[in-house]
PDB file of C-alpha atoms in Angstrom:
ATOM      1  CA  UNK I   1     -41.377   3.562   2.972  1.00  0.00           C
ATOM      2  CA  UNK I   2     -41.281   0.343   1.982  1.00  0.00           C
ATOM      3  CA  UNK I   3     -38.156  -1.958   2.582  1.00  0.00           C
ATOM      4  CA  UNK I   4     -35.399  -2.521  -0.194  1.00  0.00           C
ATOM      5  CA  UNK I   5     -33.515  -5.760  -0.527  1.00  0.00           C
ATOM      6  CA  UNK I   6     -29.613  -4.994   0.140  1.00  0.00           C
ATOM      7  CA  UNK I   7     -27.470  -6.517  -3.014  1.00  0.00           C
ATOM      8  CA  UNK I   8     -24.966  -7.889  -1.465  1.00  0.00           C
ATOM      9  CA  UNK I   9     -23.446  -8.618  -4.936  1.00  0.00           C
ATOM     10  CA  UNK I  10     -19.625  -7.474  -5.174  1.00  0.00           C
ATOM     11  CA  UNK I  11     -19.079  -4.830  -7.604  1.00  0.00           C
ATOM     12  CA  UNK I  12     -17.341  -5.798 -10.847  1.00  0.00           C
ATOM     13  CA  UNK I  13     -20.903  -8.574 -10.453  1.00  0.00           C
ATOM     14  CA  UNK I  14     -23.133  -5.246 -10.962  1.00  0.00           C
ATOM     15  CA  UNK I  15     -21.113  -4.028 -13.299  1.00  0.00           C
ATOM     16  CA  UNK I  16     -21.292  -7.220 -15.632  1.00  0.00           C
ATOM     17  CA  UNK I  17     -24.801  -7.761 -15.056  1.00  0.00           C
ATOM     18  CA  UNK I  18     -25.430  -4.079 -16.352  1.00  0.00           C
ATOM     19  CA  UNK I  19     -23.094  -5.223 -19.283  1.00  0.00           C
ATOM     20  CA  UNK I  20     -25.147  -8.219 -20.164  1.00  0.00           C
ATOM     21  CA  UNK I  21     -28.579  -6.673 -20.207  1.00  0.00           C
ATOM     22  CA  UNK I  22     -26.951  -3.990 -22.381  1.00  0.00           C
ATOM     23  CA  UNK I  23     -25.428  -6.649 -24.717  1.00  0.00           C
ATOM     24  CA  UNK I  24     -28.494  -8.827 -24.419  1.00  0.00           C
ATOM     25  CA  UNK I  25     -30.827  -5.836 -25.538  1.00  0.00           C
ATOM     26  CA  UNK I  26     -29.184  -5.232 -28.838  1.00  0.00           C
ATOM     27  CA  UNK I  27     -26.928  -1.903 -27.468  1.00  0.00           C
ATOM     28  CA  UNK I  28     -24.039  -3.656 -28.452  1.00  0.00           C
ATOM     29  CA  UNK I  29     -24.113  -5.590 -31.832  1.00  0.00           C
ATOM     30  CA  UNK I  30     -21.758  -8.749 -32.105  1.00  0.00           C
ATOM     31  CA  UNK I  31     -18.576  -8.518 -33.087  1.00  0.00           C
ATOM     32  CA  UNK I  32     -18.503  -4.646 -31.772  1.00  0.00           C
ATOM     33  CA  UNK I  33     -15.815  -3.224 -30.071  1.00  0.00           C
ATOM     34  CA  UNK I  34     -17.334  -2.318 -26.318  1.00  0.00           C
ATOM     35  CA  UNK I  35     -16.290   1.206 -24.870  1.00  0.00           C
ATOM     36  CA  UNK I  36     -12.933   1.720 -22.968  1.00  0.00           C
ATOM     37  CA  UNK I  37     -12.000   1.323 -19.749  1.00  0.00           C
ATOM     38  CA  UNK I  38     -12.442   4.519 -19.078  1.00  0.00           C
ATOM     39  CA  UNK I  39     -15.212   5.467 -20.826  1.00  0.00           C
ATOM     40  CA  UNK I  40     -17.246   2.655 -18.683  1.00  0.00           C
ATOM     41  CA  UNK I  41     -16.017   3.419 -15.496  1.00  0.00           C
ATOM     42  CA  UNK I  42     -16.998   7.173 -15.679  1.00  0.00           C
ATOM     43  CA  UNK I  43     -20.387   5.824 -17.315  1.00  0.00           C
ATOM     44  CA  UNK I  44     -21.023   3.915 -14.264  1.00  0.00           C
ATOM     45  CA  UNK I  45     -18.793   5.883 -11.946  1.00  0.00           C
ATOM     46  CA  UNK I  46     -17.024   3.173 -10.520  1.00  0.00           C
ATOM     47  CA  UNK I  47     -13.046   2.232 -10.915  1.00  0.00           C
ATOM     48  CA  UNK I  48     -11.321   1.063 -13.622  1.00  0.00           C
ATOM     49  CA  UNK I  49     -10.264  -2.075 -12.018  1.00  0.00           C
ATOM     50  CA  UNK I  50     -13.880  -2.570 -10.840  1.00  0.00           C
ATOM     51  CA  UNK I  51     -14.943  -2.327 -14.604  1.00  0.00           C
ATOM     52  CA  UNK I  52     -11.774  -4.868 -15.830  1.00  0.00           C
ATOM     53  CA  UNK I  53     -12.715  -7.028 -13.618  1.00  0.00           C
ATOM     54  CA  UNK I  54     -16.539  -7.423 -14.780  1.00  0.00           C
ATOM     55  CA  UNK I  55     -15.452  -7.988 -18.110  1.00  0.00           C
ATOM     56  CA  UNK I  56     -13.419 -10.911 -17.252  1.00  0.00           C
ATOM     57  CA  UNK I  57     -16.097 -12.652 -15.481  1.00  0.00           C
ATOM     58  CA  UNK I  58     -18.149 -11.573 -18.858  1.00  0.00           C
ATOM     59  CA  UNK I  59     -15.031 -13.220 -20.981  1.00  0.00           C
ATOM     60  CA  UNK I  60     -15.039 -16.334 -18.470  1.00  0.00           C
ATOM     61  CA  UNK I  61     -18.789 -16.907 -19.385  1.00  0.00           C
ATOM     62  CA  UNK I  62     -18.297 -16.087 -23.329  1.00  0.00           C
ATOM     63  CA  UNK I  63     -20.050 -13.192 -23.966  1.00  0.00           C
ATOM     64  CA  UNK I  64     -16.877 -11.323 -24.585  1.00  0.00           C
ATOM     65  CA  UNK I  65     -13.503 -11.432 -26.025  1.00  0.00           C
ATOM     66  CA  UNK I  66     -10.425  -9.439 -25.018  1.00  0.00           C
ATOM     67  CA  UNK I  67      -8.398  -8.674 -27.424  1.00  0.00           C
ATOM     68  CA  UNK I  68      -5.168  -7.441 -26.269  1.00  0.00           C
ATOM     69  CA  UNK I  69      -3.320  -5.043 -28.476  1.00  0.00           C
ATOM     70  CA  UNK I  70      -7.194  -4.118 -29.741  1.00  0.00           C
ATOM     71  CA  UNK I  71     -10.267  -4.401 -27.205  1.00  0.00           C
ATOM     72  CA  UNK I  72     -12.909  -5.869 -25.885  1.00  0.00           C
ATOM     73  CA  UNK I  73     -15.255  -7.185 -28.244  1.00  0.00           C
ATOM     74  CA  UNK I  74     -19.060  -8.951 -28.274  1.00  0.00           C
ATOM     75  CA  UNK I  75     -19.102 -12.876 -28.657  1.00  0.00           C
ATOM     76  CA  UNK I  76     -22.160 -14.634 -30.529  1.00  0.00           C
ATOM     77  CA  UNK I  77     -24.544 -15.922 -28.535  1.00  0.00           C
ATOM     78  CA  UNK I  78     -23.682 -19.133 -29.828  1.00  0.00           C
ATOM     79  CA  UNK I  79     -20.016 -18.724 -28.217  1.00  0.00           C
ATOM     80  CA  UNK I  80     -22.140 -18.252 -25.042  1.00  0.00           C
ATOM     81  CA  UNK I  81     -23.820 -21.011 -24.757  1.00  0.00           C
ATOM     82  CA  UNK I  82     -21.375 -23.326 -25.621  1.00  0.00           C
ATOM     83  CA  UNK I  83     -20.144 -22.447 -21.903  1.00  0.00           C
ATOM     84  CA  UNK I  84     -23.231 -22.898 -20.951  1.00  0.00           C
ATOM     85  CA  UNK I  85     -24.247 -19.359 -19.647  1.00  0.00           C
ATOM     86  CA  UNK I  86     -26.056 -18.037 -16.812  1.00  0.00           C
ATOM     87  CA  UNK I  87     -26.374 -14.738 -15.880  1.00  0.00           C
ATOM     88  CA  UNK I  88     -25.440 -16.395 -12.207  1.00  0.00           C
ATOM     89  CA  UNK I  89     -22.440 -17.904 -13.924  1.00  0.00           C
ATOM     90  CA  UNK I  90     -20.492 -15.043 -13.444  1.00  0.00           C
ATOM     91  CA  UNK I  91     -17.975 -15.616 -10.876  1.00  0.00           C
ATOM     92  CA  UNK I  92     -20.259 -15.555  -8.059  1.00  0.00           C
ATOM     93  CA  UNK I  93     -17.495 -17.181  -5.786  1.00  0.00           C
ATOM     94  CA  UNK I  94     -14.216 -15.261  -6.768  1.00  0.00           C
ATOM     95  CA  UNK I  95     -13.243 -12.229  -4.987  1.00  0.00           C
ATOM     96  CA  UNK I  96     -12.267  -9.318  -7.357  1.00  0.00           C
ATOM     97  CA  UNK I  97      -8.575  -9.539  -7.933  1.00  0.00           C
ATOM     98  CA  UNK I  98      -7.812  -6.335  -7.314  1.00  0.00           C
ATOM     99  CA  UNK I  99      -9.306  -6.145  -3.633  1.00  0.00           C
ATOM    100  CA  UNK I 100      -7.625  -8.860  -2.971  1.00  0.00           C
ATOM    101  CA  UNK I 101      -4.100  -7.550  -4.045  1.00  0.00           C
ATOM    102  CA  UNK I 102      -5.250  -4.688  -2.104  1.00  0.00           C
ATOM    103  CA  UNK I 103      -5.563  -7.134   0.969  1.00  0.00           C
ATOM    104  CA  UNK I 104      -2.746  -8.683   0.871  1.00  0.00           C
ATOM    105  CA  UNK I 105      -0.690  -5.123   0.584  1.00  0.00           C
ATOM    106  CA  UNK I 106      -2.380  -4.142   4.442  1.00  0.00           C
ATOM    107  CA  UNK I 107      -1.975  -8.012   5.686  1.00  0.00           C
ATOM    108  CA  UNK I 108       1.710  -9.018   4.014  1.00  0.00           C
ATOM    109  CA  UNK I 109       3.603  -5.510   4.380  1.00  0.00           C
ATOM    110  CA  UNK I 110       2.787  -5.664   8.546  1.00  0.00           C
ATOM    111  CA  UNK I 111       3.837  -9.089   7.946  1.00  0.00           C
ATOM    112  CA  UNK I 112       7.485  -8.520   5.724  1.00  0.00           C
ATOM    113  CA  UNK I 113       8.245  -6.252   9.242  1.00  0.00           C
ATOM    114  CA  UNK I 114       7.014  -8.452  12.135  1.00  0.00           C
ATOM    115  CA  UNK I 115       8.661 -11.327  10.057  1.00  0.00           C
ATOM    116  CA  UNK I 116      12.255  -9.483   9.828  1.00  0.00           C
ATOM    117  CA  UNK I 117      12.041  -8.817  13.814  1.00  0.00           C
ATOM    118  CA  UNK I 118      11.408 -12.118  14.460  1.00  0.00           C
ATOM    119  CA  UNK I 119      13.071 -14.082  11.697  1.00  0.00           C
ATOM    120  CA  UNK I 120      15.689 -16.981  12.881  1.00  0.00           C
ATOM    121  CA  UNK I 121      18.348 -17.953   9.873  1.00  0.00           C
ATOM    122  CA  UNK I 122      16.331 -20.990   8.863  1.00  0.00           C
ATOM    123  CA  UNK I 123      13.965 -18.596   7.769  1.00  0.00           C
ATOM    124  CA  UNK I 124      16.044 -16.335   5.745  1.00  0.00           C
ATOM    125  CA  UNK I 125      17.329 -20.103   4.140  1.00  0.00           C
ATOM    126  CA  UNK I 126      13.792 -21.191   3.404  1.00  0.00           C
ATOM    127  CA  UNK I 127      12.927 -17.342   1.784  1.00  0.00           C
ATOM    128  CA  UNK I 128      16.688 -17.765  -0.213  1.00  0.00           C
ATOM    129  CA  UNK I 129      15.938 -21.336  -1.358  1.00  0.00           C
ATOM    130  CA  UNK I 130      12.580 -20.556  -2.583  1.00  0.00           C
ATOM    131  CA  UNK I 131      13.805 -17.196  -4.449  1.00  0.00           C
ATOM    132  CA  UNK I 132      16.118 -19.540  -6.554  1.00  0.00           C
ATOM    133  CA  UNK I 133      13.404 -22.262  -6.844  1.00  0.00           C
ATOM    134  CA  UNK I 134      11.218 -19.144  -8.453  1.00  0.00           C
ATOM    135  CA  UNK I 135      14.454 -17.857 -10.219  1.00  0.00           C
ATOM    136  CA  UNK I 136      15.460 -21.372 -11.829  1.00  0.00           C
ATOM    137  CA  UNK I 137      10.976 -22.113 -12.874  1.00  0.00           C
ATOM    138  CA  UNK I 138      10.996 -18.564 -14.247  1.00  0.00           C
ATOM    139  CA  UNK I 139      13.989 -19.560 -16.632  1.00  0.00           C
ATOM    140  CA  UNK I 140      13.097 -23.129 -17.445  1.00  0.00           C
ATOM    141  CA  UNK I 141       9.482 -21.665 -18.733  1.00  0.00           C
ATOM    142  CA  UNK I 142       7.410 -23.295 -15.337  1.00  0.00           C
ATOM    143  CA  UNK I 143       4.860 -21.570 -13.757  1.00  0.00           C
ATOM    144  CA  UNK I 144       6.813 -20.042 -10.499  1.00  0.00           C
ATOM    145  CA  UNK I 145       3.463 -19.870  -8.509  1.00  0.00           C
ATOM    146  CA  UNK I 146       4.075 -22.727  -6.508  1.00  0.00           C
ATOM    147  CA  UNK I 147       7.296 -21.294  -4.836  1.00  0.00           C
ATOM    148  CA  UNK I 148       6.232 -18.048  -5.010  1.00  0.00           C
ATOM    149  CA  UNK I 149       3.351 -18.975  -2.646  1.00  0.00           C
ATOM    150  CA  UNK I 150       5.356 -20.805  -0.355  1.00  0.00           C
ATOM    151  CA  UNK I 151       7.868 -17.659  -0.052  1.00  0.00           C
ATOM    152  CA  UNK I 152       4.764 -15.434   1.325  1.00  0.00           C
ATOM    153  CA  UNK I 153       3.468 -18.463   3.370  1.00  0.00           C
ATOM    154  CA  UNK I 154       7.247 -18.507   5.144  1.00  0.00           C
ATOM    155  CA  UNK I 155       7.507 -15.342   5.786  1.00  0.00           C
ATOM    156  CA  UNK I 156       4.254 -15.647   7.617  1.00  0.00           C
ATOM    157  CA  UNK I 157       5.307 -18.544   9.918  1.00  0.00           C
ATOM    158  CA  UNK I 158       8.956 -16.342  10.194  1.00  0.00           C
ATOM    159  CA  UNK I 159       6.357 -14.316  12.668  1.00  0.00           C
ATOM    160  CA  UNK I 160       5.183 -16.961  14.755  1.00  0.00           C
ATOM    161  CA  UNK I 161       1.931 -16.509  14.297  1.00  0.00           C
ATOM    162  CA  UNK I 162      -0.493 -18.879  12.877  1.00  0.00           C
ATOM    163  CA  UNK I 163      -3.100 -17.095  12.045  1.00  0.00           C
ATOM    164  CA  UNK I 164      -1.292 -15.415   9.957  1.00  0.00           C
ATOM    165  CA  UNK I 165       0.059 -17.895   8.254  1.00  0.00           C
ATOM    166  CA  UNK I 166      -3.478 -19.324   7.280  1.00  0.00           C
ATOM    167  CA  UNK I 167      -4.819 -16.152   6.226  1.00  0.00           C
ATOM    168  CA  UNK I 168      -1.566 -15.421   3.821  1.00  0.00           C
ATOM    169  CA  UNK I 169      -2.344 -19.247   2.377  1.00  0.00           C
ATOM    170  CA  UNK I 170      -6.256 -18.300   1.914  1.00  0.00           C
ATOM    171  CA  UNK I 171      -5.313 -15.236   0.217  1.00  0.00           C
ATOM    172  CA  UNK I 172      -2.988 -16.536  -1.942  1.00  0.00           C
ATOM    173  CA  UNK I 173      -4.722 -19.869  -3.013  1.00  0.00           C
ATOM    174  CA  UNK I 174      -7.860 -16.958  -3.796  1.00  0.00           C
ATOM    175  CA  UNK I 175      -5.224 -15.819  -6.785  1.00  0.00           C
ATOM    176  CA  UNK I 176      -6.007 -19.331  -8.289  1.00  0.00           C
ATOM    177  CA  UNK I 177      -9.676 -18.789  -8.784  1.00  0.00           C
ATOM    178  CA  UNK I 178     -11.050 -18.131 -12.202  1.00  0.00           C
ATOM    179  CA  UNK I 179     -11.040 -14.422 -12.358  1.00  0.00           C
ATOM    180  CA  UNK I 180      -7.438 -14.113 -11.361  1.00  0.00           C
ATOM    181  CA  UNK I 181      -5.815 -16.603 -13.383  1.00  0.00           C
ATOM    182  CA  UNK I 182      -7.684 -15.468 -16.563  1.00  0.00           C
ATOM    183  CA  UNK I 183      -6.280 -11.872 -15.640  1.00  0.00           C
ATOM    184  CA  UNK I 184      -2.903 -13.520 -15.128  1.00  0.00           C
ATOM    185  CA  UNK I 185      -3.180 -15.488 -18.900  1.00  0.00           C
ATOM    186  CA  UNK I 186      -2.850 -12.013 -20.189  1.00  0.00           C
ATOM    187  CA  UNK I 187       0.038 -10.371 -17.708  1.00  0.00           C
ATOM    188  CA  UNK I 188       2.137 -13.011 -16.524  1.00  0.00           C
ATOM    189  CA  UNK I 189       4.944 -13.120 -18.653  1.00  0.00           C
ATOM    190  CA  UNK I 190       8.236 -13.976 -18.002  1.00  0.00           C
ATOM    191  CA  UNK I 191       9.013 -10.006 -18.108  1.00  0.00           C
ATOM    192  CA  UNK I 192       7.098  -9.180 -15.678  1.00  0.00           C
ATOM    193  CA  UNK I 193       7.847 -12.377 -13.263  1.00  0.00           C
ATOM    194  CA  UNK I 194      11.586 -11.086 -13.591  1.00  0.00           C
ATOM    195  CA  UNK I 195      10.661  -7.657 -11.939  1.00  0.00           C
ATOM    196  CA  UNK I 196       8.723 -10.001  -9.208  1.00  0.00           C
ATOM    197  CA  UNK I 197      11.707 -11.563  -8.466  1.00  0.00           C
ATOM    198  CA  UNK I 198      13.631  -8.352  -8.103  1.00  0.00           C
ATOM    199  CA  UNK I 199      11.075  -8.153  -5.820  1.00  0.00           C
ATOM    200  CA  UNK I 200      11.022 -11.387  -3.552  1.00  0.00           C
ATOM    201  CA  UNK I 201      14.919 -10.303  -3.698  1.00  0.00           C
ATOM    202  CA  UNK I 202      14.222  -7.011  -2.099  1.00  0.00           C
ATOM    203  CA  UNK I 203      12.173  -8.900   0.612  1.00  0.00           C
ATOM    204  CA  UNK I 204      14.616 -11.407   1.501  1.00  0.00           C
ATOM    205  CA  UNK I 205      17.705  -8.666   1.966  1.00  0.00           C
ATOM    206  CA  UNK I 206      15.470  -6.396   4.438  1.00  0.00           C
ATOM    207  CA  UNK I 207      14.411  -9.605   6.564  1.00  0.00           C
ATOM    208  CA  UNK I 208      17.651 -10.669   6.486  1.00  0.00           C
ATOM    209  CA  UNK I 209      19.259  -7.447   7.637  1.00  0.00           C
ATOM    210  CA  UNK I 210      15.942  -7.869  10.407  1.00  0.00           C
ATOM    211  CA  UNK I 211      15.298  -4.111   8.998  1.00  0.00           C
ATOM    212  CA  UNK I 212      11.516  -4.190   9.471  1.00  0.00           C
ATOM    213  CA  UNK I 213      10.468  -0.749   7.960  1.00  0.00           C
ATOM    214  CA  UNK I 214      12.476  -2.072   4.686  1.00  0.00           C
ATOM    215  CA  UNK I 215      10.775  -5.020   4.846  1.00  0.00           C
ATOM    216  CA  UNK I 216       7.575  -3.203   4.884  1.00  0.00           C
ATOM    217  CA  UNK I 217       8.510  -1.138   2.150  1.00  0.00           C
ATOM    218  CA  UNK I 218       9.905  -4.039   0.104  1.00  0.00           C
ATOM    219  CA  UNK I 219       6.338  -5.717   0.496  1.00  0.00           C
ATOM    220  CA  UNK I 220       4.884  -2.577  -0.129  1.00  0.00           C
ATOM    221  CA  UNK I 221       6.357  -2.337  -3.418  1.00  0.00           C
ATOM    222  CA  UNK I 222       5.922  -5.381  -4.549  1.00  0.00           C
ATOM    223  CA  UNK I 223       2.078  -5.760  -4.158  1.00  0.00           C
ATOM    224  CA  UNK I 224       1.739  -1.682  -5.749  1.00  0.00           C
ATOM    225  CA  UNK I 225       3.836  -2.917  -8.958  1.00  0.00           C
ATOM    226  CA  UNK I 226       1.408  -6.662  -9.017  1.00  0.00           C
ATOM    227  CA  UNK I 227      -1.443  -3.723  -8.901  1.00  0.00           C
ATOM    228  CA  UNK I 228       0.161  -1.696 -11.639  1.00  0.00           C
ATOM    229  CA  UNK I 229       1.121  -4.992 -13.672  1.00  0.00           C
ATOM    230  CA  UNK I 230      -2.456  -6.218 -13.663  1.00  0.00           C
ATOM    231  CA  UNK I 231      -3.748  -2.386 -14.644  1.00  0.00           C
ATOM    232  CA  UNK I 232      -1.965  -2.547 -17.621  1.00  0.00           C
ATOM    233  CA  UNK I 233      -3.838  -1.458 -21.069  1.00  0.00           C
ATOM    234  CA  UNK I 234      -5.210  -4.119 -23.172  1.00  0.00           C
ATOM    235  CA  UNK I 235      -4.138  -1.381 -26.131  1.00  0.00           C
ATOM    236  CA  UNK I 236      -0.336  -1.872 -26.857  1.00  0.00           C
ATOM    237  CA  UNK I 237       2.033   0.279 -29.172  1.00  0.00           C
ATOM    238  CA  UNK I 238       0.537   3.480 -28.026  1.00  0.00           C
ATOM    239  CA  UNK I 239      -2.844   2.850 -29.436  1.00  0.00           C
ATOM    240  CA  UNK I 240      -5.532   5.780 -27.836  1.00  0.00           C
ATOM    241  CA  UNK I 241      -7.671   4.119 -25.211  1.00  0.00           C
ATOM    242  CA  UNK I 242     -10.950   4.113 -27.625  1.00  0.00           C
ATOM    243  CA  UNK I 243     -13.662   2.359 -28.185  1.00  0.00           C
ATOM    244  CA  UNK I 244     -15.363   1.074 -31.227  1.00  0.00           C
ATOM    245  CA  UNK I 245     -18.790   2.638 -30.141  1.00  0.00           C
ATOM    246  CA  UNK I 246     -18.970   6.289 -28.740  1.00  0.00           C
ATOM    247  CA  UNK I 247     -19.156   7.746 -25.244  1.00  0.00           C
ATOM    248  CA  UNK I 248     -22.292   9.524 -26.033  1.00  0.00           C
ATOM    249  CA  UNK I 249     -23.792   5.897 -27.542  1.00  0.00           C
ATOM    250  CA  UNK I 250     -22.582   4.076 -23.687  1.00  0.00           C
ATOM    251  CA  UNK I 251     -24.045   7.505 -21.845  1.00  0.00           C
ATOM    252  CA  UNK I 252     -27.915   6.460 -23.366  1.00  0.00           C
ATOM    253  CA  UNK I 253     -27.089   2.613 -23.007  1.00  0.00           C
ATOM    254  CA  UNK I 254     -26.349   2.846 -19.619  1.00  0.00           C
ATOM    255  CA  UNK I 255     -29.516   5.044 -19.160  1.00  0.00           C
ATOM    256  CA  UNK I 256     -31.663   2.594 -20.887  1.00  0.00           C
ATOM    257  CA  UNK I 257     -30.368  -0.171 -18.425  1.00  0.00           C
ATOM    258  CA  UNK I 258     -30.848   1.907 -15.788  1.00  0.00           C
ATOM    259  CA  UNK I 259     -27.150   1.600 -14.723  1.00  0.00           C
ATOM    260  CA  UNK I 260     -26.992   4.225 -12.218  1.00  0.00           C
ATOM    261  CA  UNK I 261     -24.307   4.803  -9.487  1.00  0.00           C
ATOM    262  CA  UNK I 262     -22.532   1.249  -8.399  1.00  0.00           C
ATOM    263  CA  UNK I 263     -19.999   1.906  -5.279  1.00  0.00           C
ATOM    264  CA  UNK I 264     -16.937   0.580  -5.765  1.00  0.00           C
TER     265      UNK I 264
END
């Protein structure tokens, strides 16, 4: 039996590259409205947030424009170029936003709880002061990032540990890359930074109280509600999630691409 190459590719990667070839072979005319979320990610059997993410990196590159409140639809070529396309173009350095919030829900809820046992009150000043520096940016329409990712960061050194600390600043400055903050362009809003806040809020009063399994929790939540905030449908006022071409039109796509089973 002869040896395969492994693709070491991540996931949403496959999942664009099937996209492309089916876009690039005429499946899927311009201007056409591509299949849901859903319909995809049974097609390829593979997540949802596996498939959203592929089709940013597809919008990143042009070949597709989301649409919220309506879809995903097929860019002309010309649009594509423009960026100057490559099918290797597509995000090969970003890790897939949702893995990573998934990350930093294991890493940062250990992290909330160590940090609340070991937490001295210049700590719980730092975490206060930065919760107003995100409160006061959130209200004066500036991007509260920058505090936001020092909060996490201080919580980290709260434990001591600096290891920790680096791999909570890697993880968040990973949020910056191009997948991410396309993904945020559409679900950042000042909304939704108001829940974070409740939050951060949550976070500070159980390391304050040094109530570790609160903390947890608190960190818990918040990264489970970034999840759900990112999931969000691209379809607003209780639109069905539908797509402009048929499930049984994607079914002999994908077979035509030879699709088949991506993990993920």
């Amino acid at each position: 039996m002869p040896i395969q190459s492994i693709d070491t590719r991540r996931v949403y990667q496959q999942i664009a590259d099937q996209l492309l070839k089916l876009i690039e072979a005429g499946e899927f005319p311009v201007d056409s409205r591509l299949p849901s979320e859903r319909d995809l990610a049974e097609k390829f059997k593979v997540s949802r947030p596996s498939v959203r993410e592929a089709l940013i990196a597809l919008e990143v590159i042009g070949v597709v424009q989301i649409k919220m409140g309506s879809g995903v639809y097929v860019c002309k070529p010309e649009d594509a170029k423009q960026k100057g396309r490559k099918k290797n173009d597509i995000a090969v350095k970003d890790f897939a936003p949702f893995e990573l919030i998934q990350a930093r829900l294991l890493i940062e809820s250990e992290i909330a709880a160590q940090a609340a046992s070991c937490r001295n009150d210049e700590d719980v000043e730092q975490l206060e002061a930065l919760l107003q520096q995100m409160i006061d940016h959130s209200f004066d329409n500036r991007n509260p990032l920058d505090p936001d990712r020092e909060f996490h960061a201080t919580l980290a050194r709260a434990t001591g540990n600096q290891v920790l600390t680096s791999i909570v600043e890697q993880m968040f400055d990973a949020r910056m890359g191009v997948l991410f903050s396309r993904l945020s362009n559409y679900f950042d809003t000042r909304t939704t930074w108001e829940q974070a806040i409740k939050e951060h809020r949550a976070i500070v009063r159980a390391v304050k109280a040094r109530d570790p399994e609160k903390a947890r929790q608190a960190m818990r939540h918040h990264m489970e509600r970034a999840y759900k905030r990112f999931s969000a449908s691209w379809l607003k006022n209780g639109q069905p999630d539908q797509s402009g071409i048929g499930a049984s039109k994607l079914a002999l796509s994908a077979k035509s691409a030879k699709a088949g089973k991506i993990p993920g």
